Amino acid sequence: MVKCKKCGAKAIINLKAFKLSLCKDCYPNWFEERLKRTIRKHHLFKDGDRILVAVSGGKDSLSLWYALNRLGYIADGLYINLGISEGNYSSISREKCEKMSEKLGMELIVVDMKEETGLSIPETKDLRSKCSTCGMVKRYFMNRIALERGYTVIATGHNLDDECASLLSTVLRWELGYLGRQDISLPQMEGFVRKVKPFAFFSEKEVLVYALTNKIDYIYDECPYSRSATSIVYKEVLNRIENRSPGAKLRFYSEFLKKKGNFEHFREIEELKRCSLCGQPTTRDICAFCKEFRVKRGTG
Amino acid sequence: MKVKFRGKEYEVEGSMRVKELLQRFDLLPEYALVVRNDEILTEDELVREDDEVMIITAISGG
């Protein structure tokens, strides 16, 4: 039996990258201490910040909301109802977010995509790919709601596997401009609320074990549209490398952050304007959101 | 043993270590874990013929 390195009880996880085995009681403390250090080291939150956590009902975002609360941060949640009816995906995920909101005693803001745009994600047949539309819709509402409600920072549940998959995807295409942009924290700019990823150094499994040890009630099923996502292939490849070389994902990401300054000059700095239809920041006259949901559908 | 995985139930013969069980489902311990009676098992633990376990994967897309 593998024993907990801190107290000697039966271990539930063997963190090979850290050469550390922990039990069900010591693991959440280790996780929260590491989260605290990450937030401090990367200056993710400032005094007086009003935090909005983007929640989907999945393990990452609900664990983030829960963990920030445990660390004493006052943070509300934002849920975007995408109207995915397959397997009752959206209604179940919304219910999970509402339960967490009740448990934490924090407000959950709900935005309904169908009410706002006239379309749900399954109805966006003639638009770009579902995942790409979903990403754009989420980014738009996160920023708009945060600005309207006076939040100063948006926290998302992106984890180490998400960040490494994104980095691998960028490197495979050598999109140097994107390399200059990827970070644990995206700064506040004119019309854009600051975004942070406090779980960026935690693997997907570490977050899963945190969710399970804290009995966080999350939606177990995956979004039906993400099952064939390329990011899953990248994550599997990265985990095969991790299996052979523990700590590989952490090195890949943390060394990138140390060296990302080398790519800064590849970033195309485009001038931001206000969308002529909604007023959100954009590099064009009309933002991508309005172009898809207003101009193409003739409602703009 | 009875193994629940992605909403389905499977019958697996014999006793084996968690990592071997994960291998049977073509999974790695880097992103998948086994739970028995609400308890997470480390990859070297033995799961026995009469156990009922659940495999949970951590990978999500999008």
XYZ file of C-alpha atoms in Angstrom:
362
model
C 0.000 0.000 0.000
C 1.307 3.414 -0.968
C 1.290 5.756 2.013
C 0.705 9.494 2.244
C 4.056 11.258 2.473
C 2.623 13.805 4.904
C 0.660 11.704 7.423
C 1.259 8.013 6.595
C -2.406 7.234 5.820
C -3.391 5.301 2.696
C -2.577 7.373 -0.385
C -5.166 8.056 -3.087
C -2.849 9.730 -5.586
C 0.746 9.349 -6.614
C 1.962 12.663 -8.081
C 4.923 11.371 -10.062
C 5.926 14.821 -11.315
C 6.427 15.857 -7.660
C 7.512 12.443 -6.302
C 4.679 12.804 -3.794
C 1.890 10.482 -2.644
C -1.035 11.952 -0.708
C -4.142 10.734 1.108
C -7.714 12.031 0.736
C -7.276 14.489 3.620
C -3.845 15.892 2.745
C -4.458 16.165 -1.013
C -6.997 19.078 -0.913
C -4.660 21.043 1.394
C -1.699 20.487 -0.956
C -3.834 21.552 -3.920
C -5.107 24.721 -2.238
C -1.632 25.707 -0.986
C -0.249 25.309 -4.493
C -3.141 27.327 -5.889
C -2.452 30.073 -3.347
C 1.222 30.149 -4.405
C 0.297 30.252 -8.111
C -2.083 33.188 -7.544
C 0.555 35.062 -5.535
C 3.493 34.323 -7.847
C 1.657 35.367 -11.004
C -0.261 38.268 -9.383
C -3.545 36.851 -10.653
C -5.731 38.878 -8.297
C -5.296 42.361 -6.863
C -6.748 43.850 -3.696
C -10.290 45.003 -4.342
C -10.745 42.844 -7.443
C -14.314 41.815 -8.234
C -13.965 38.245 -9.519
C -16.302 36.559 -11.985
C -15.731 32.819 -12.486
C -16.916 31.460 -15.841
C -18.650 28.191 -14.941
C -19.794 25.450 -17.301
C -20.915 22.807 -14.800
C -17.758 20.767 -15.466
C -15.138 19.698 -12.912
C -12.605 22.431 -13.727
C -14.744 25.542 -13.478
C -16.799 24.341 -10.499
C -13.630 23.248 -8.670
C -12.122 26.672 -9.371
C -15.159 28.491 -7.998
C -15.123 26.239 -4.925
C -11.347 26.525 -4.358
C -11.293 30.323 -4.695
C -14.061 30.462 -2.123
C -12.053 28.184 0.188
C -9.097 30.585 -0.146
C -11.335 33.459 0.956
C -11.979 35.136 -2.405
C -15.428 36.594 -3.013
C -16.312 35.406 -6.511
C -19.590 35.200 -8.422
C -20.291 32.760 -11.238
C -21.340 33.254 -14.846
C -23.125 30.460 -16.669
C -23.880 30.719 -20.382
C -26.776 28.510 -21.419
C -25.851 27.259 -24.878
C -29.134 25.351 -25.331
C -27.561 21.929 -25.947
C -30.454 19.499 -25.536
C -28.622 16.233 -26.400
C -28.484 14.203 -23.189
C -30.016 17.264 -21.439
C -26.451 18.592 -21.422
C -27.250 22.267 -20.875
C -30.027 21.766 -18.328
C -27.899 19.361 -16.247
C -24.827 21.611 -16.394
C -26.900 24.646 -15.376
C -28.340 22.683 -12.445
C -24.798 21.799 -11.261
C -23.816 25.485 -11.371
C -26.958 26.491 -9.466
C -26.200 23.906 -6.782
C -22.659 25.242 -6.377
C -23.979 28.805 -6.220
C -26.288 27.762 -3.376
C -23.533 25.846 -1.596
C -21.147 28.827 -1.726
C -23.813 31.480 -1.158
C -22.520 33.369 -4.211
C -24.503 34.823 -7.093
C -24.814 32.898 -10.363
C -25.458 35.083 -13.397
C -27.161 33.134 -16.181
C -27.081 34.267 -19.815
C -29.274 32.503 -22.346
C -27.668 32.330 -25.785
C -30.995 31.666 -27.551
C -32.642 34.675 -25.910
C -29.687 36.889 -26.729
C -28.953 35.763 -30.294
C -32.070 33.917 -31.472
C -30.013 30.732 -31.874
C -28.786 27.964 -29.597
C -25.506 26.136 -30.332
C -27.284 23.164 -32.065
C -29.084 25.659 -34.310
C -25.897 27.314 -35.547
C -25.670 24.973 -38.533
C -24.627 27.443 -41.183
C -22.122 29.258 -39.004
C -18.514 28.220 -38.330
C -17.761 24.964 -36.411
C -19.748 24.456 -33.219
C -16.654 24.604 -30.953
C -15.417 27.754 -32.632
C -18.850 29.438 -32.380
C -19.171 28.328 -28.761
C -15.741 29.815 -27.912
C -16.615 33.099 -29.568
C -20.028 33.292 -27.829
C -18.471 32.555 -24.432
C -15.688 35.143 -24.869
C -18.222 37.753 -25.953
C -20.629 37.249 -23.045
C -17.861 36.853 -20.443
C -16.425 40.219 -21.364
C -19.749 42.002 -21.863
C -21.309 40.784 -18.612
C -18.142 41.490 -16.615
C -18.025 45.057 -17.961
C -21.749 45.674 -17.469
C -21.680 44.370 -13.904
C -18.421 45.961 -12.795
C -16.261 42.833 -12.417
C -12.547 43.550 -12.728
C -11.301 40.047 -13.513
C -12.674 36.908 -15.186
C -11.309 33.572 -13.929
C -11.599 30.511 -16.158
C -10.988 26.840 -15.327
C -8.312 26.209 -17.997
C -5.908 23.580 -16.673
C -2.374 22.433 -17.552
C -3.635 19.950 -20.153
C -5.702 22.680 -21.853
C -2.723 25.027 -21.918
C -0.290 22.364 -23.169
C -2.742 21.213 -25.881
C -3.153 24.797 -27.022
C 0.609 25.322 -26.994
C 1.224 22.109 -28.949
C -1.398 23.077 -31.502
C 0.261 26.474 -31.961
C 3.762 24.971 -32.246
C 2.591 22.387 -34.802
C 1.513 25.291 -37.004
C 4.311 27.629 -35.883
C 1.848 30.427 -35.294
C 4.389 32.697 -33.666
C 1.908 35.493 -33.060
C -0.199 33.142 -30.905
C 2.907 32.080 -28.968
C 3.378 35.710 -27.993
C -0.208 35.889 -26.769
C -0.700 32.703 -24.700
C -0.327 33.338 -20.974
C -1.698 32.492 -17.538
C -3.070 36.026 -17.359
C -4.378 38.197 -20.184
C -4.087 41.861 -19.204
C -6.877 44.367 -19.043
C -7.032 46.508 -22.185
C -9.391 49.178 -23.387
C -12.805 47.451 -23.377
C -11.411 44.079 -22.276
C -11.633 42.802 -18.713
C -8.507 41.009 -17.408
C -8.661 37.202 -17.673
C -6.792 34.735 -15.467
C -6.326 30.949 -15.424
C -5.516 29.975 -11.811
C -5.525 26.228 -12.645
C -2.966 26.578 -15.469
C -0.333 24.600 -13.517
C -2.706 21.804 -12.408
C -3.158 18.744 -14.594
C -6.642 17.664 -15.551
C -6.279 14.631 -13.267
C -5.163 16.763 -10.314
C -8.300 18.883 -10.731
C -10.443 15.758 -11.057
C -9.049 14.354 -7.798
C -9.666 17.733 -6.088
C -13.283 17.643 -7.335
C -13.773 14.070 -6.102
C -12.131 14.575 -2.690
C -14.337 17.633 -2.104
C -17.460 15.876 -3.407
C -18.009 18.566 -6.011
C -21.128 17.730 -7.985
C -20.126 18.294 -11.635
C -21.480 17.151 -14.988
C -19.674 13.960 -15.798
C -20.714 13.809 -19.451
C -18.693 15.667 -22.017
C -20.254 18.254 -24.294
C -21.612 16.140 -27.217
C -19.932 18.468 -29.711
C -16.459 18.250 -28.174
C -16.073 14.454 -28.409
C -14.138 14.650 -31.656
C -12.224 17.824 -30.758
C -8.610 17.881 -31.967
C -7.552 19.128 -28.532
C -8.415 15.668 -27.125
C -5.911 14.053 -29.518
C -3.241 16.534 -28.427
C -4.012 15.821 -24.770
C -3.717 12.062 -25.312
C -0.365 12.495 -27.044
C 0.898 14.749 -24.251
C -0.233 12.230 -21.634
C 1.657 9.446 -23.414
C 4.776 11.583 -23.146
C 3.935 12.347 -19.482
C 3.618 8.609 -18.834
C 7.160 8.036 -20.096
C 8.564 11.237 -18.646
C 6.731 12.472 -15.517
C 6.647 16.272 -15.277
C 6.889 16.740 -19.067
C 3.656 18.750 -19.334
C 4.610 21.025 -16.460
C 8.052 21.632 -18.005
C 6.586 22.240 -21.463
C 4.256 24.936 -20.119
C 6.366 26.566 -17.421
C 9.474 26.761 -19.647
C 7.315 28.279 -22.379
C 6.101 30.985 -19.965
C 9.718 31.764 -19.042
C 10.729 32.042 -22.705
C 7.596 33.563 -24.199
C 9.224 36.994 -24.261
C 11.159 35.748 -27.306
C 7.892 35.586 -29.231
C 6.403 38.911 -28.131
C 7.638 40.741 -31.213
C 5.732 38.360 -33.489
C 2.459 39.614 -32.053
C 0.541 41.760 -34.434
C -0.591 44.754 -32.427
C -3.811 45.777 -34.048
C -5.640 48.924 -33.107
C -8.812 48.286 -31.145
C -12.014 50.083 -32.048
C -15.575 49.814 -30.771
C -17.981 47.564 -32.658
C -20.419 49.865 -34.423
C -23.329 47.587 -33.444
C -22.666 46.533 -29.835
C -19.792 48.737 -28.634
C -17.547 45.798 -27.652
C -13.837 46.068 -28.543
C -12.816 44.728 -31.944
C -10.127 45.215 -34.575
C -12.795 45.608 -37.267
C -15.824 47.870 -37.690
C -18.159 45.079 -36.604
C -17.095 42.443 -34.052
C -17.093 38.696 -34.862
C -20.132 38.118 -32.633
C -22.296 40.775 -34.316
C -21.085 39.665 -37.730
C -22.292 36.100 -37.081
C -25.513 36.805 -35.213
C -26.668 40.150 -36.556
C -25.195 40.884 -39.981
C -25.370 37.366 -41.478
C -28.894 36.893 -40.124
C -29.956 40.377 -41.261
C -30.858 41.673 -37.813
C -28.049 44.209 -37.495
C -15.203 -7.731 -11.580
C -17.834 -5.220 -12.637
C -16.436 -2.099 -14.222
C -18.530 0.995 -14.919
C -17.092 3.192 -17.620
C -18.720 5.979 -19.623
C -22.253 4.959 -18.634
C -21.774 1.269 -19.515
C -21.059 -1.761 -17.360
C -18.364 -4.286 -18.286
C -17.422 -7.667 -16.826
C -13.656 -8.133 -16.518
C -12.229 -11.504 -15.489
C -9.552 -11.957 -12.836
C -7.803 -9.718 -10.312
C -5.278 -7.123 -11.435
C -3.543 -3.868 -10.565
C -5.317 -0.601 -11.339
C -2.800 0.276 -14.058
C -3.453 -3.087 -15.761
C -7.196 -2.511 -15.619
C -6.729 0.915 -17.180
C -4.566 -0.674 -19.905
C -7.432 -3.063 -20.732
C -9.524 0.012 -21.548
C -6.615 1.620 -23.422
C -6.303 4.340 -20.782
C -3.352 5.834 -18.935
C -3.181 6.680 -15.211
C -2.110 10.192 -16.271
C -5.739 11.024 -17.092
C -7.884 8.184 -15.750
C -8.544 6.807 -12.291
C -10.401 3.949 -10.637
C -12.848 4.394 -7.778
C -14.026 1.591 -5.472
C -16.695 2.317 -2.831
C -16.157 6.076 -3.261
C -12.431 5.619 -2.652
C -9.850 6.618 -5.277
C -7.282 3.849 -5.846
C -3.617 4.398 -6.675
C -2.359 2.656 -9.798
C -0.517 -0.101 -7.899
C -3.564 -1.215 -5.913
C -5.158 -4.560 -6.588
C -8.733 -4.835 -7.798
C -10.221 -8.252 -7.161
C -12.563 -10.515 -9.067
C -15.583 -9.640 -6.882
C -14.996 -5.861 -6.818
C -17.289 -3.284 -8.367
C -15.322 -0.316 -9.610
C -15.800 2.761 -11.742
C -13.308 4.301 -14.172
C -13.383 8.084 -14.419
C -11.437 9.969 -17.072
C -10.305 13.540 -16.696
C -9.793 14.565 -20.322
C -12.228 17.064 -21.725
C -12.284 18.693 -25.115
C -13.419 21.978 -26.566
